Each structure stands twice: as structure tokens, then as C-alpha cells.
JSON list of C-alpha atoms in Angstrom, two decimals:
[
{"chain": "A", "resi": 1, "resn": "MET", "atom": "CA", "xyz": [13.80, -7.42, -3.39]},
{"chain": "A", "resi": 2, "resn": "ASP", "atom": "CA", "xyz": [11.93, -5.82, -6.26]},
{"chain": "A", "resi": 3, "resn": "PRO", "atom": "CA", "xyz": [8.55, -4.50, -5.00]},
{"chain": "A", "resi": 4, "resn": "SER", "atom": "CA", "xyz": [7.05, -4.79, -8.51]},
{"chain": "A", "resi": 5, "resn": "THR", "atom": "CA", "xyz": [7.59, -8.56, -8.32]},
{"chain": "A", "resi": 6, "resn": "LEU", "atom": "CA", "xyz": [5.42, -8.63, -5.19]},
{"chain": "A", "resi": 7, "resn": "THR", "atom": "CA", "xyz": [2.68, -6.61, -6.85]},
{"chain": "A", "resi": 8, "resn": "ASP", "atom": "CA", "xyz": [2.79, -8.83, -9.92]},
{"chain": "A", "resi": 9, "resn": "SER", "atom": "CA", "xyz": [2.41, -11.94, -7.73]},
{"chain": "A", "resi": 10, "resn": "ASN", "atom": "CA", "xyz": [-0.24, -10.48, -5.39]},
{"chain": "A", "resi": 11, "resn": "PRO", "atom": "CA", "xyz": [-3.64, -11.89, -6.44]},
{"chain": "A", "resi": 12, "resn": "PHE", "atom": "CA", "xyz": [-5.61, -9.30, -4.45]},
{"chain": "A", "resi": 13, "resn": "ALA", "atom": "CA", "xyz": [-3.74, -6.32, -5.94]},
{"chain": "A", "resi": 14, "resn": "GLN", "atom": "CA", "xyz": [-4.21, -7.84, -9.39]},
{"chain": "A", "resi": 15, "resn": "TYR", "atom": "CA", "xyz": [-7.92, -8.44, -8.73]},
{"chain": "A", "resi": 16, "resn": "LEU", "atom": "CA", "xyz": [-8.42, -4.81, -7.76]},
{"chain": "A", "resi": 17, "resn": "GLY", "atom": "CA", "xyz": [-6.27, -3.62, -10.67]},
{"chain": "A", "resi": 18, "resn": "ILE", "atom": "CA", "xyz": [-3.60, -1.87, -8.58]},
{"chain": "A", "resi": 19, "resn": "GLU", "atom": "CA", "xyz": [-0.60, -0.91, -10.70]},
{"chain": "A", "resi": 20, "resn": "LEU", "atom": "CA", "xyz": [2.72, -0.11, -9.05]},
{"chain": "A", "resi": 21, "resn": "VAL", "atom": "CA", "xyz": [4.28, 2.92, -10.76]},
{"chain": "A", "resi": 22, "resn": "GLU", "atom": "CA", "xyz": [7.51, 3.04, -8.75]},
{"chain": "A", "resi": 23, "resn": "ALA", "atom": "CA", "xyz": [9.01, 1.98, -5.44]},
{"chain": "A", "resi": 24, "resn": "GLU", "atom": "CA", "xyz": [12.49, 2.88, -4.29]},
{"chain": "A", "resi": 25, "resn": "ASP", "atom": "CA", "xyz": [14.34, 4.30, -1.30]},
{"chain": "A", "resi": 26, "resn": "GLY", "atom": "CA", "xyz": [11.31, 4.34, 1.01]},
{"chain": "A", "resi": 27, "resn": "ARG", "atom": "CA", "xyz": [8.90, 5.96, -1.45]},
{"chain": "A", "resi": 28, "resn": "ALA", "atom": "CA", "xyz": [6.23, 4.36, -3.60]},
{"chain": "A", "resi": 29, "resn": "GLU", "atom": "CA", "xyz": [3.55, 5.37, -6.05]},
{"chain": "A", "resi": 30, "resn": "ALA", "atom": "CA", "xyz": [0.69, 3.22, -7.30]},
{"chain": "A", "resi": 31, "resn": "GLN", "atom": "CA", "xyz": [-2.54, 3.73, -9.17]},
{"chain": "A", "resi": 32, "resn": "LEU", "atom": "CA", "xyz": [-5.96, 2.16, -9.30]},
{"chain": "A", "resi": 33, "resn": "PRO", "atom": "CA", "xyz": [-7.99, 2.73, -12.46]},
{"chain": "A", "resi": 34, "resn": "PHE", "atom": "CA", "xyz": [-11.69, 3.29, -11.79]},
{"chain": "A", "resi": 35, "resn": "ARG", "atom": "CA", "xyz": [-14.22, 0.74, -13.01]},
{"chain": "A", "resi": 36, "resn": "ASP", "atom": "CA", "xyz": [-17.83, 0.04, -12.09]},
{"chain": "A", "resi": 37, "resn": "ALA", "atom": "CA", "xyz": [-16.91, -2.95, -9.91]},
{"chain": "A", "resi": 38, "resn": "LEU", "atom": "CA", "xyz": [-15.15, -0.55, -7.49]},
{"chain": "A", "resi": 39, "resn": "SER", "atom": "CA", "xyz": [-18.25, 1.65, -6.99]},
{"chain": "A", "resi": 40, "resn": "SER", "atom": "CA", "xyz": [-19.87, 1.97, -3.59]},
{"chain": "A", "resi": 41, "resn": "SER", "atom": "CA", "xyz": [-23.31, 1.83, -5.21]},
{"chain": "A", "resi": 42, "resn": "ALA", "atom": "CA", "xyz": [-24.80, 0.66, -8.48]},
{"chain": "A", "resi": 43, "resn": "HIS", "atom": "CA", "xyz": [-26.31, 4.14, -8.85]},
{"chain": "A", "resi": 44, "resn": "THR", "atom": "CA", "xyz": [-23.14, 6.24, -8.39]},
{"chain": "A", "resi": 45, "resn": "GLU", "atom": "CA", "xyz": [-19.64, 6.44, -9.72]},
{"chain": "A", "resi": 46, "resn": "ILE", "atom": "CA", "xyz": [-17.95, 6.85, -6.36]},
{"chain": "A", "resi": 47, "resn": "VAL", "atom": "CA", "xyz": [-15.04, 4.56, -5.45]},
{"chain": "A", "resi": 48, "resn": "HIS", "atom": "CA", "xyz": [-15.81, 2.37, -2.43]},
{"chain": "A", "resi": 49, "resn": "GLY", "atom": "CA", "xyz": [-13.77, 3.29, 0.63]},
{"chain": "A", "resi": 50, "resn": "ASP", "atom": "CA", "xyz": [-12.38, -0.24, 0.87]},
{"chain": "A", "resi": 51, "resn": "ALA", "atom": "CA", "xyz": [-10.78, 0.09, -2.58]},
{"chain": "A", "resi": 52, "resn": "THR", "atom": "CA", "xyz": [-9.21, 3.38, -1.51]},
{"chain": "A", "resi": 53, "resn": "TYR", "atom": "CA", "xyz": [-7.99, 1.74, 1.71]},
{"chain": "A", "resi": 54, "resn": "ALA", "atom": "CA", "xyz": [-6.52, -1.24, -0.16]},
{"chain": "A", "resi": 55, "resn": "LEU", "atom": "CA", "xyz": [-4.65, 1.07, -2.53]},
{"chain": "A", "resi": 56, "resn": "ALA", "atom": "CA", "xyz": [-3.25, 3.06, 0.42]},
{"chain": "A", "resi": 57, "resn": "ASP", "atom": "CA", "xyz": [-2.19, -0.07, 2.30]},
{"chain": "A", "resi": 58, "resn": "HIS", "atom": "CA", "xyz": [-0.59, -1.67, -0.74]},
{"chain": "A", "resi": 59, "resn": "THR", "atom": "CA", "xyz": [1.32, 1.50, -1.64]},
{"chain": "A", "resi": 60, "resn": "GLY", "atom": "CA", "xyz": [2.51, 1.96, 1.95]},
{"chain": "A", "resi": 61, "resn": "GLY", "atom": "CA", "xyz": [3.70, -1.64, 2.00]},
{"chain": "A", "resi": 62, "resn": "MET", "atom": "CA", "xyz": [5.63, -1.16, -1.21]},
{"chain": "A", "resi": 63, "resn": "ALA", "atom": "CA", "xyz": [7.31, 1.96, 0.22]},
{"chain": "A", "resi": 64, "resn": "ILE", "atom": "CA", "xyz": [8.68, 0.13, 3.29]},
{"chain": "A", "resi": 65, "resn": "ILE", "atom": "CA", "xyz": [9.60, -2.95, 1.25]},
{"chain": "A", "resi": 66, "resn": "SER", "atom": "CA", "xyz": [11.65, -0.71, -1.05]},
{"chain": "A", "resi": 67, "resn": "ALA", "atom": "CA", "xyz": [13.53, 0.55, 2.01]},
{"chain": "A", "resi": 68, "resn": "VAL", "atom": "CA", "xyz": [14.20, -2.70, 3.90]},
{"chain": "A", "resi": 69, "resn": "GLU", "atom": "CA", "xyz": [14.07, -5.16, 0.99]},
{"chain": "A", "resi": 70, "resn": "LYS", "atom": "CA", "xyz": [11.89, -7.76, 2.66]},
{"chain": "A", "resi": 71, "resn": "VAL", "atom": "CA", "xyz": [8.19, -8.44, 3.17]},
{"chain": "A", "resi": 72, "resn": "CYS", "atom": "CA", "xyz": [6.72, -6.16, 5.85]},
{"chain": "A", "resi": 73, "resn": "PRO", "atom": "CA", "xyz": [3.21, -7.04, 7.05]},
{"chain": "A", "resi": 74, "resn": "THR", "atom": "CA", "xyz": [0.78, -4.32, 8.07]},
{"chain": "A", "resi": 75, "resn": "VAL", "atom": "CA", "xyz": [0.49, -3.84, 11.84]},
{"chain": "A", "resi": 76, "resn": "ASP", "atom": "CA", "xyz": [-2.00, -0.96, 11.80]},
{"chain": "A", "resi": 77, "resn": "MET", "atom": "CA", "xyz": [-3.58, 1.45, 9.34]},
{"chain": "A", "resi": 78, "resn": "ARG", "atom": "CA", "xyz": [-5.53, 4.62, 9.96]},
{"chain": "A", "resi": 79, "resn": "ILE", "atom": "CA", "xyz": [-7.23, 6.43, 7.10]},
{"chain": "A", "resi": 80, "resn": "ASP", "atom": "CA", "xyz": [-9.16, 9.67, 6.83]},
{"chain": "A", "resi": 81, "resn": "TYR", "atom": "CA", "xyz": [-11.50, 10.02, 3.86]},
{"chain": "A", "resi": 82, "resn": "LEU", "atom": "CA", "xyz": [-11.51, 13.66, 2.77]},
{"chain": "A", "resi": 83, "resn": "ALA", "atom": "CA", "xyz": [-13.62, 13.68, -0.41]},
{"chain": "A", "resi": 84, "resn": "PRO", "atom": "CA", "xyz": [-15.52, 11.19, -2.57]},
{"chain": "A", "resi": 85, "resn": "ALA", "atom": "CA", "xyz": [-13.31, 9.63, -5.24]},
{"chain": "A", "resi": 86, "resn": "GLN", "atom": "CA", "xyz": [-15.00, 9.61, -8.62]},
{"chain": "A", "resi": 87, "resn": "SER", "atom": "CA", "xyz": [-12.22, 8.60, -11.00]},
{"chain": "A", "resi": 88, "resn": "ASP", "atom": "CA", "xyz": [-8.86, 6.82, -11.20]},
{"chain": "A", "resi": 89, "resn": "LEU", "atom": "CA", "xyz": [-6.88, 6.93, -7.97]},
{"chain": "A", "resi": 90, "resn": "GLN", "atom": "CA", "xyz": [-3.19, 7.54, -7.38]},
{"chain": "A", "resi": 91, "resn": "ALA", "atom": "CA", "xyz": [-1.43, 6.94, -4.07]},
{"chain": "A", "resi": 92, "resn": "THR", "atom": "CA", "xyz": [1.98, 8.11, -2.91]},
{"chain": "A", "resi": 93, "resn": "ALA", "atom": "CA", "xyz": [3.68, 6.77, 0.20]},
{"chain": "A", "resi": 94, "resn": "THR", "atom": "CA", "xyz": [6.75, 7.83, 2.13]},
{"chain": "A", "resi": 95, "resn": "VAL", "atom": "CA", "xyz": [8.44, 6.00, 4.99]},
{"chain": "A", "resi": 96, "resn": "VAL", "atom": "CA", "xyz": [8.51, 8.36, 7.98]},
{"chain": "A", "resi": 97, "resn": "ARG", "atom": "CA", "xyz": [11.00, 6.41, 10.08]},
{"chain": "A", "resi": 98, "resn": "ARG", "atom": "CA", "xyz": [12.66, 3.01, 9.82]},
{"chain": "A", "resi": 99, "resn": "GLY", "atom": "CA", "xyz": [12.36, 1.70, 13.35]},
{"chain": "A", "resi": 100, "resn": "GLY", "atom": "CA", "xyz": [13.95, -1.46, 14.69]},
{"chain": "A", "resi": 101, "resn": "GLN", "atom": "CA", "xyz": [10.64, -3.33, 14.80]},
{"chain": "A", "resi": 102, "resn": "VAL", "atom": "CA", "xyz": [8.05, -1.17, 13.04]},
{"chain": "A", "resi": 103, "resn": "ALA", "atom": "CA", "xyz": [8.01, 1.63, 10.50]},
{"chain": "A", "resi": 104, "resn": "PRO", "atom": "CA", "xyz": [5.32, 4.31, 10.05]},
{"chain": "A", "resi": 105, "resn": "VAL", "atom": "CA", "xyz": [4.47, 5.29, 6.47]},
{"chain": "A", "resi": 106, "resn": "ASP", "atom": "CA", "xyz": [2.45, 8.33, 5.37]},
{"chain": "A", "resi": 107, "resn": "ILE", "atom": "CA", "xyz": [0.17, 7.84, 2.36]},
{"chain": "A", "resi": 108, "resn": "GLU", "atom": "CA", "xyz": [-1.84, 10.32, 0.27]},
{"chain": "A", "resi": 109, "resn": "VAL", "atom": "CA", "xyz": [-4.53, 9.28, -2.20]},
{"chain": "A", "resi": 110, "resn": "ARG", "atom": "CA", "xyz": [-5.69, 11.62, -4.96]},
{"chain": "A", "resi": 111, "resn": "ASP", "atom": "CA", "xyz": [-8.08, 11.18, -7.85]},
{"chain": "A", "resi": 112, "resn": "ALA", "atom": "CA", "xyz": [-7.49, 11.98, -11.52]},
{"chain": "A", "resi": 113, "resn": "ASP", "atom": "CA", "xyz": [-8.45, 15.64, -10.91]},
{"chain": "A", "resi": 114, "resn": "SER", "atom": "CA", "xyz": [-5.79, 15.86, -8.14]},
{"chain": "A", "resi": 115, "resn": "THR", "atom": "CA", "xyz": [-8.50, 16.04, -5.47]},
{"chain": "A", "resi": 116, "resn": "HIS", "atom": "CA", "xyz": [-7.04, 14.86, -2.17]},
{"chain": "A", "resi": 117, "resn": "VAL", "atom": "CA", "xyz": [-9.49, 12.05, -1.35]},
{"chain": "A", "resi": 118, "resn": "ALA", "atom": "CA", "xyz": [-7.72, 10.34, 1.58]},
{"chain": "A", "resi": 119, "resn": "THR", "atom": "CA", "xyz": [-4.73, 10.49, 3.85]},
{"chain": "A", "resi": 120, "resn": "ALA", "atom": "CA", "xyz": [-3.45, 7.51, 5.81]},
{"chain": "A", "resi": 121, "resn": "ARG", "atom": "CA", "xyz": [-0.74, 6.40, 8.19]},
{"chain": "A", "resi": 122, "resn": "GLY", "atom": "CA", "xyz": [0.27, 2.76, 8.00]},
{"chain": "A", "resi": 123, "resn": "VAL", "atom": "CA", "xyz": [2.51, 0.97, 10.45]},
{"chain": "A", "resi": 124, "resn": "TYR", "atom": "CA", "xyz": [4.43, -1.99, 9.05]},
{"chain": "A", "resi": 125, "resn": "LYS", "atom": "CA", "xyz": [6.53, -4.64, 10.79]},
{"chain": "A", "resi": 126, "resn": "SER", "atom": "CA", "xyz": [9.94, -3.72, 9.42]},
{"chain": "A", "resi": 127, "resn": "ALA", "atom": "CA", "xyz": [11.76, -6.48, 11.29]},
{"chain": "A", "resi": 128, "resn": "ALA", "atom": "CA", "xyz": [9.73, -9.23, 9.60]},
{"chain": "A", "resi": 129, "resn": "ARG", "atom": "CA", "xyz": [11.60, -12.32, 8.48]},
{"chain": "A", "resi": 130, "resn": "HIS", "atom": "CA", "xyz": [11.58, -13.57, 4.93]},
{"chain": "A", "resi": 131, "resn": "PRO", "atom": "CA", "xyz": [9.20, -16.50, 4.32]},
{"chain": "A", "resi": 132, "resn": "GLY", "atom": "CA", "xyz": [10.95, -19.71, 5.36]},
{"chain": "A", "resi": 133, "resn": "GLU", "atom": "CA", "xyz": [13.69, -17.90, 7.30]},
{"chain": "A", "resi": 134, "resn": "ARG", "atom": "CA", "xyz": [14.43, -19.33, 10.75]},
{"chain": "A", "resi": 135, "resn": "ALA", "atom": "CA", "xyz": [14.03, -17.13, 13.82]},
{"chain": "A", "resi": 136, "resn": "ASN", "atom": "CA", "xyz": [17.73, -17.53, 14.67]},
{"chain": "A", "resi": 137, "resn": "PRO", "atom": "CA", "xyz": [19.67, -18.42, 11.51]},
{"chain": "A", "resi": 138, "resn": "THR", "atom": "CA", "xyz": [22.94, -18.87, 13.44]},
{"chain": "A", "resi": 139, "resn": "THR", "atom": "CA", "xyz": [21.70, -22.00, 15.18]},
{"chain": "A", "resi": 140, "resn": "THR", "atom": "CA", "xyz": [21.28, -25.37, 13.52]},
{"chain": "A", "resi": 141, "resn": "PRO", "atom": "CA", "xyz": [18.21, -27.57, 14.02]},
{"chain": "A", "resi": 142, "resn": "GLY", "atom": "CA", "xyz": [18.79, -29.96, 16.78]}
]
């Protein structure tokens, strides 16, 4: 499964403007160009925390998808905001461990000046089935 196909067909990622740079072997990198619509206030040029969170979650998801080659929904996400983001954002994600049911992924978000603006840990359901796949594909419907 090509993670870039998922990003290209994800309306929310497209709406935000998230661009997948790469995703392979349990690592991913994505970017989010700054624009006024992502500001936390009409009077500042600071990226809203939800945009930062969405970039982190999306990049973490692409990292685990690149490792297990199937859709992996988010189970949990914890994020620490370390500094205000005032420009384009870049996230990098690395799968920590591919568990039987879930996989933790570490994510760092930096701005265009390389300021570390957030760190996150996402947990993704790595044993998720493909859409339309039966729970037990060895049995036939009865």
C-alpha cells in the first residue's frame, strides 16, 4: 500500500494542505505550509494547535502504514506543545515498535526555522483489517 495514495485521497489532509514528503519502512515525513486560515487568532500568525496535532497524527499514521501496508486507525495520541509555531511545519515520525495489535509512533514537529514546536506519541491499531475484509477470511459466509 502506497501511503501517498492515502494522503492524496484524504479530504481532511488535502483541506489542511498536508503534503506527504516520504513514507517507507516505518518512517514518514510530511509538511504543512502556513496560511492565515491555520492561525489561532486573526491578530497573530501562530499556527493553531489543532493544525499541529492533525499534522502529527497524519504523519504518524503514514509511518505505521508504511511498515504494515494497511490502514491503521489512531487509538490514542498525546502531544506536548513546546513553542508557538509561526511558519511552515514539518513533521517526522518513526514507529517505535510493531506490536501484534497496536504500534506506538514517535512524532516531532518543527517549524521552518527548525524550532521544535511539538512532540507527540501516537498509538495506532496495527492489526486493523483492510476495508471490506472479513474478520475470518478462511471461513465462507453461511
